mmCIF file of C-alpha atoms in Angstrom:
data_model
loop_
_atom_site.group_PDB
_atom_site.id
_atom_site.type_symbol
_atom_site.label_atom_id
_atom_site.label_comp_id
_atom_site.label_asym_id
_atom_site.label_seq_id
_atom_site.Cartn_x
_atom_site.Cartn_y
_atom_site.Cartn_z
ATOM 1 C CA MET A 1 95.222 84.986 85.315
ATOM 2 C CA LYS A 2 98.803 84.294 86.445
ATOM 3 C CA LEU A 3 100.122 85.538 83.101
ATOM 4 C CA LYS A 4 98.226 88.844 83.437
ATOM 5 C CA THR A 5 99.579 89.275 86.993
ATOM 6 C CA ALA A 6 103.136 88.597 85.805
ATOM 7 C CA ALA A 7 102.741 91.112 82.975
ATOM 8 C CA ALA A 8 101.343 93.700 85.387
ATOM 9 C CA MET A 9 104.240 93.163 87.793
ATOM 10 C CA THR A 10 106.750 93.477 84.955
ATOM 11 C CA ALA A 11 105.136 96.741 83.823
ATOM 12 C CA LEU A 12 105.149 98.015 87.410
ATOM 13 C CA ILE A 13 108.820 97.158 87.927
ATOM 14 C CA LEU A 14 109.766 98.779 84.605
ATOM 15 C CA ALA A 15 107.753 101.891 85.415
ATOM 16 C CA LEU A 16 109.233 102.247 88.871
ATOM 17 C CA SER A 17 112.745 101.771 87.539
ATOM 18 C CA GLY A 18 112.199 104.250 84.698
ATOM 19 C CA GLY A 19 112.095 101.553 82.009
ATOM 20 C CA VAL A 20 109.535 101.359 79.263
ATOM 21 C CA ALA A 21 107.303 98.293 78.991
ATOM 22 C CA HIS A 22 107.043 96.759 75.523
ATOM 23 C CA ALA A 23 109.713 99.033 74.059
ATOM 24 C CA GLY A 24 109.847 98.554 70.309
ATOM 25 C CA GLU A 25 106.965 96.055 70.329
ATOM 26 C CA SER A 26 103.484 96.440 68.947
ATOM 27 C CA VAL A 27 101.100 96.237 71.898
ATOM 28 C CA ALA A 28 98.055 94.097 71.094
ATOM 29 C CA ASP A 29 95.719 95.289 73.850
ATOM 30 C CA PRO A 30 94.262 98.668 72.807
ATOM 31 C CA PHE A 31 94.065 99.995 76.397
ATOM 32 C CA ASP A 32 97.719 99.139 77.050
ATOM 33 C CA ARG A 33 98.720 100.639 73.693
ATOM 34 C CA ALA A 34 96.832 103.865 74.436
ATOM 35 C CA ASP A 35 98.144 103.993 78.009
ATOM 36 C CA GLU A 36 101.763 103.595 76.900
ATOM 37 C CA SER A 37 101.320 106.264 74.236
ATOM 38 C CA PHE A 38 100.697 108.849 76.975
ATOM 39 C CA SER A 39 103.629 107.873 79.220
ATOM 40 C CA ARG A 40 105.734 105.006 80.535
ATOM 41 C CA TYR A 41 103.943 104.966 83.894
ATOM 42 C CA PRO A 42 101.174 102.324 83.711
ATOM 43 C CA LEU A 43 97.608 103.205 84.633
ATOM 44 C CA ASN A 44 95.674 101.208 87.202
ATOM 45 C CA LEU A 45 98.789 100.106 89.091
ATOM 46 C CA PRO A 46 100.361 101.382 92.287
ATOM 47 C CA SER A 47 103.219 103.790 91.745
ATOM 48 C CA THR A 48 105.099 106.558 93.490
ATOM 49 C CA PRO A 49 103.877 109.943 92.200
ATOM 50 C CA GLN A 50 107.214 111.630 92.882
ATOM 51 C CA LEU A 51 108.871 109.339 90.300
ATOM 52 C CA VAL A 52 106.698 110.867 87.549
ATOM 53 C CA GLY A 53 108.097 114.374 87.850
ATOM 54 C CA ARG A 54 107.033 117.650 89.393
ATOM 55 C CA LEU A 55 103.884 118.438 91.335
ATOM 56 C CA THR A 56 102.049 121.075 89.301
ATOM 57 C CA ASN A 57 99.502 122.337 91.811
ATOM 58 C CA GLY A 58 101.823 122.925 94.749
ATOM 59 C CA ASP A 59 100.275 122.704 98.195
ATOM 60 C CA VAL A 60 96.653 123.136 97.018
ATOM 61 C CA CYS A 61 96.051 119.405 96.573
ATOM 62 C CA ASP A 62 95.333 116.652 99.030
ATOM 63 C CA ASP A 63 94.240 113.666 96.892
ATOM 64 C CA ASP A 64 90.908 113.730 98.750
ATOM 65 C CA GLY A 65 89.215 116.893 97.480
ATOM 66 C CA ILE A 66 91.640 118.368 94.946
ATOM 67 C CA ALA A 67 93.648 115.812 92.982
ATOM 68 C CA CYS A 68 97.408 116.229 92.896
ATOM 69 C CA GLU A 69 98.771 116.408 89.355
ATOM 70 C CA TRP A 70 102.287 115.263 88.573
ATOM 71 C CA GLU A 71 103.846 116.354 85.274
ATOM 72 C CA ASP A 72 106.491 114.321 83.470
ATOM 73 C CA ASP A 73 109.228 115.660 81.171
ATOM 74 C CA ALA A 74 106.957 115.356 78.110
ATOM 75 C CA GLY A 75 104.247 117.558 79.668
ATOM 76 C CA VAL A 76 101.808 114.732 80.464
ATOM 77 C CA HIS A 77 99.887 115.215 83.727
ATOM 78 C CA HIS A 78 99.346 112.150 85.933
ATOM 79 C CA ILE A 79 96.569 111.995 88.534
ATOM 80 C CA PHE A 80 96.559 109.346 91.246
ATOM 81 C CA ALA A 81 93.776 107.805 93.309
ATOM 82 C CA GLY A 82 95.765 107.096 96.446
ATOM 83 C CA GLU A 83 98.837 105.242 95.177
ATOM 84 C CA THR A 84 97.174 104.068 91.949
ATOM 85 C CA LEU A 85 97.664 106.003 88.727
ATOM 86 C CA ALA A 86 94.144 106.738 87.463
ATOM 87 C CA ILE A 87 94.307 109.473 84.796
ATOM 88 C CA LYS A 88 96.757 110.946 82.297
ATOM 89 C CA THR A 89 96.084 114.232 80.499
ATOM 90 C CA VAL A 90 97.722 116.379 77.851
ATOM 91 C CA ASP A 91 97.049 120.123 77.639
ATOM 92 C CA VAL A 92 97.627 120.915 73.982
ATOM 93 C CA ALA A 93 98.045 124.673 74.500
ATOM 94 C CA ALA A 94 100.964 124.029 76.858
ATOM 95 C CA LEU A 95 102.683 121.879 74.221
ATOM 96 C CA GLY A 96 102.063 124.213 71.297
ATOM 97 C CA THR A 97 103.156 122.620 68.040
ATOM 98 C CA ARG A 98 105.289 119.910 69.687
ATOM 99 C CA ASN A 99 104.668 116.292 68.762
ATOM 100 C CA ILE A 100 102.064 114.581 70.993
ATOM 101 C CA SER A 101 102.779 110.873 71.422
ATOM 102 C CA ALA A 102 99.440 110.310 73.200
ATOM 103 C CA LEU A 103 97.138 108.255 70.954
ATOM 104 C CA ASN A 104 99.659 108.861 68.138
ATOM 105 C CA ILE A 105 98.287 112.381 67.637
ATOM 106 C CA GLY A 106 101.667 113.709 66.545
ATOM 107 C CA THR A 107 101.423 117.251 65.193
ATOM 108 C CA ALA A 108 97.757 116.923 64.116
ATOM 109 C CA ARG A 109 95.535 119.570 65.721
ATOM 110 C CA THR A 110 92.366 119.846 63.623
ATOM 111 C CA ARG A 111 89.499 117.546 64.575
ATOM 112 C CA GLY A 112 89.525 115.608 61.294
ATOM 113 C CA ASP A 113 93.282 115.068 61.341
ATOM 114 C CA VAL A 114 93.356 114.105 65.031
ATOM 115 C CA LEU A 115 90.504 111.601 64.648
ATOM 116 C CA ALA A 116 92.172 110.059 61.592
ATOM 117 C CA LYS A 117 95.403 109.552 63.581
ATOM 118 C CA VAL A 118 93.611 108.116 66.628
ATOM 119 C CA ARG A 119 91.430 105.784 64.524
ATOM 120 C CA ALA A 120 94.542 104.469 62.753
ATOM 121 C CA PHE A 121 96.263 103.939 66.120
ATOM 122 C CA LEU A 122 93.237 102.257 67.766
ATOM 123 C CA PRO A 123 91.313 100.680 64.867
ATOM 124 C CA GLU A 124 89.436 98.299 67.182
ATOM 125 C CA ILE A 125 87.916 101.144 69.240
ATOM 126 C CA THR A 126 84.748 102.967 68.206
ATOM 127 C CA ILE A 127 85.048 106.720 68.649
ATOM 128 C CA ASP A 128 81.861 108.642 69.405
ATOM 129 C CA CYS A 129 81.710 112.426 69.146
ATOM 130 C CA LEU A 130 79.322 114.966 70.650
ATOM 131 C CA GLU A 131 79.015 118.450 69.236
ATOM 132 C CA ALA A 132 79.478 121.443 71.534
ATOM 133 C CA ASP A 133 75.772 121.866 72.260
ATOM 134 C CA LYS A 134 75.513 118.236 73.472
ATOM 135 C CA ALA A 135 78.970 117.531 74.944
ATOM 136 C CA GLY A 136 78.538 119.354 78.261
ATOM 137 C CA GLN A 137 82.213 120.308 78.335
ATOM 138 C CA GLY A 138 81.785 124.074 78.294
ATOM 139 C CA ASN A 139 80.847 126.771 75.827
ATOM 140 C CA GLY A 140 81.805 125.720 72.298
ATOM 141 C CA ILE A 141 83.674 122.570 73.366
ATOM 142 C CA ALA A 142 83.011 119.348 71.419
ATOM 143 C CA SER A 143 84.185 115.947 72.653
ATOM 144 C CA CYS A 144 85.134 112.622 71.122
ATOM 145 C CA GLU A 145 85.738 109.494 73.166
ATOM 146 C CA GLY A 146 86.267 105.772 73.051
ATOM 147 C CA SER A 147 85.921 103.024 75.644
ATOM 148 C CA PHE A 148 88.082 99.989 76.316
ATOM 149 C CA ALA A 149 86.965 96.470 77.309
ATOM 150 C CA ASN A 150 88.541 96.874 80.782
ATOM 151 C CA GLY A 151 86.302 99.864 81.641
ATOM 152 C CA GLY A 152 88.864 102.567 80.829
ATOM 153 C CA TRP A 153 88.278 105.300 78.243
ATOM 154 C CA PHE A 154 89.875 108.227 76.474
ATOM 155 C CA LYS A 155 88.455 111.649 75.681
ATOM 156 C CA LEU A 156 89.507 114.341 73.214
ATOM 157 C CA LEU A 157 88.237 117.902 73.550
ATOM 158 C CA PHE A 158 88.028 120.355 70.644
ATOM 159 C CA GLY A 159 87.512 124.110 70.917
ATOM 160 C CA PRO A 160 85.074 126.258 68.925
ATOM 161 C CA ASP A 161 87.662 126.380 66.114
ATOM 162 C CA ASN A 162 87.614 122.528 65.910
ATOM 163 C CA ARG A 163 91.204 122.365 67.144
ATOM 164 C CA LEU A 164 92.332 119.908 69.807
ATOM 165 C CA THR A 165 92.553 121.393 73.305
ATOM 166 C CA SER A 166 93.188 118.269 75.402
ATOM 167 C CA ALA A 167 93.602 114.511 75.346
ATOM 168 C CA ARG A 168 92.904 112.301 78.353
ATOM 169 C CA ILE A 169 92.878 108.625 79.303
ATOM 170 C CA ASP A 170 91.155 107.288 82.430
ATOM 171 C CA ALA A 171 91.680 103.833 83.910
ATOM 172 C CA PHE A 172 88.567 104.053 86.091
ATOM 173 C CA GLN A 173 86.032 106.493 87.529
ATOM 174 C CA MET A 174 87.463 108.589 90.369
ATOM 175 C CA ASN A 175 85.011 110.089 92.866
#
């Protein structure tokens, strides 16, 4: 337990100082690997939202009813539960054809290509998909997701054309 606490503190210090945890290393834990692929700010740890970047929803958020979203330089949105980073999201339309580091998606956009990239990046995680009529994500939206041993999960949404619309990782359920 002490080792996990030390690793968490190291990640927190690196994140707060702008460093990158595990730079150049292969990260064994699939949740940590997925988390780091989205951004250098670690999920499930206290952090200062203003260090992430700019507030995207101006003065219409309060962290009680409407979550404040902070966008980093790579276009990843970070949502906090109090001072704890809970969710990271990528809006594919906003990034266009740019490389997406999240889940090692890269420039893949079609469902088959995206799932192949994510499965190669997280081979130990089972990915389950629901077609649009079962996913409950909106008209024509299919979803694919995987869960981690620590209770976190990721979700990929695909539009009616089977192209990726968003990627998301959650550390825990926010209410």
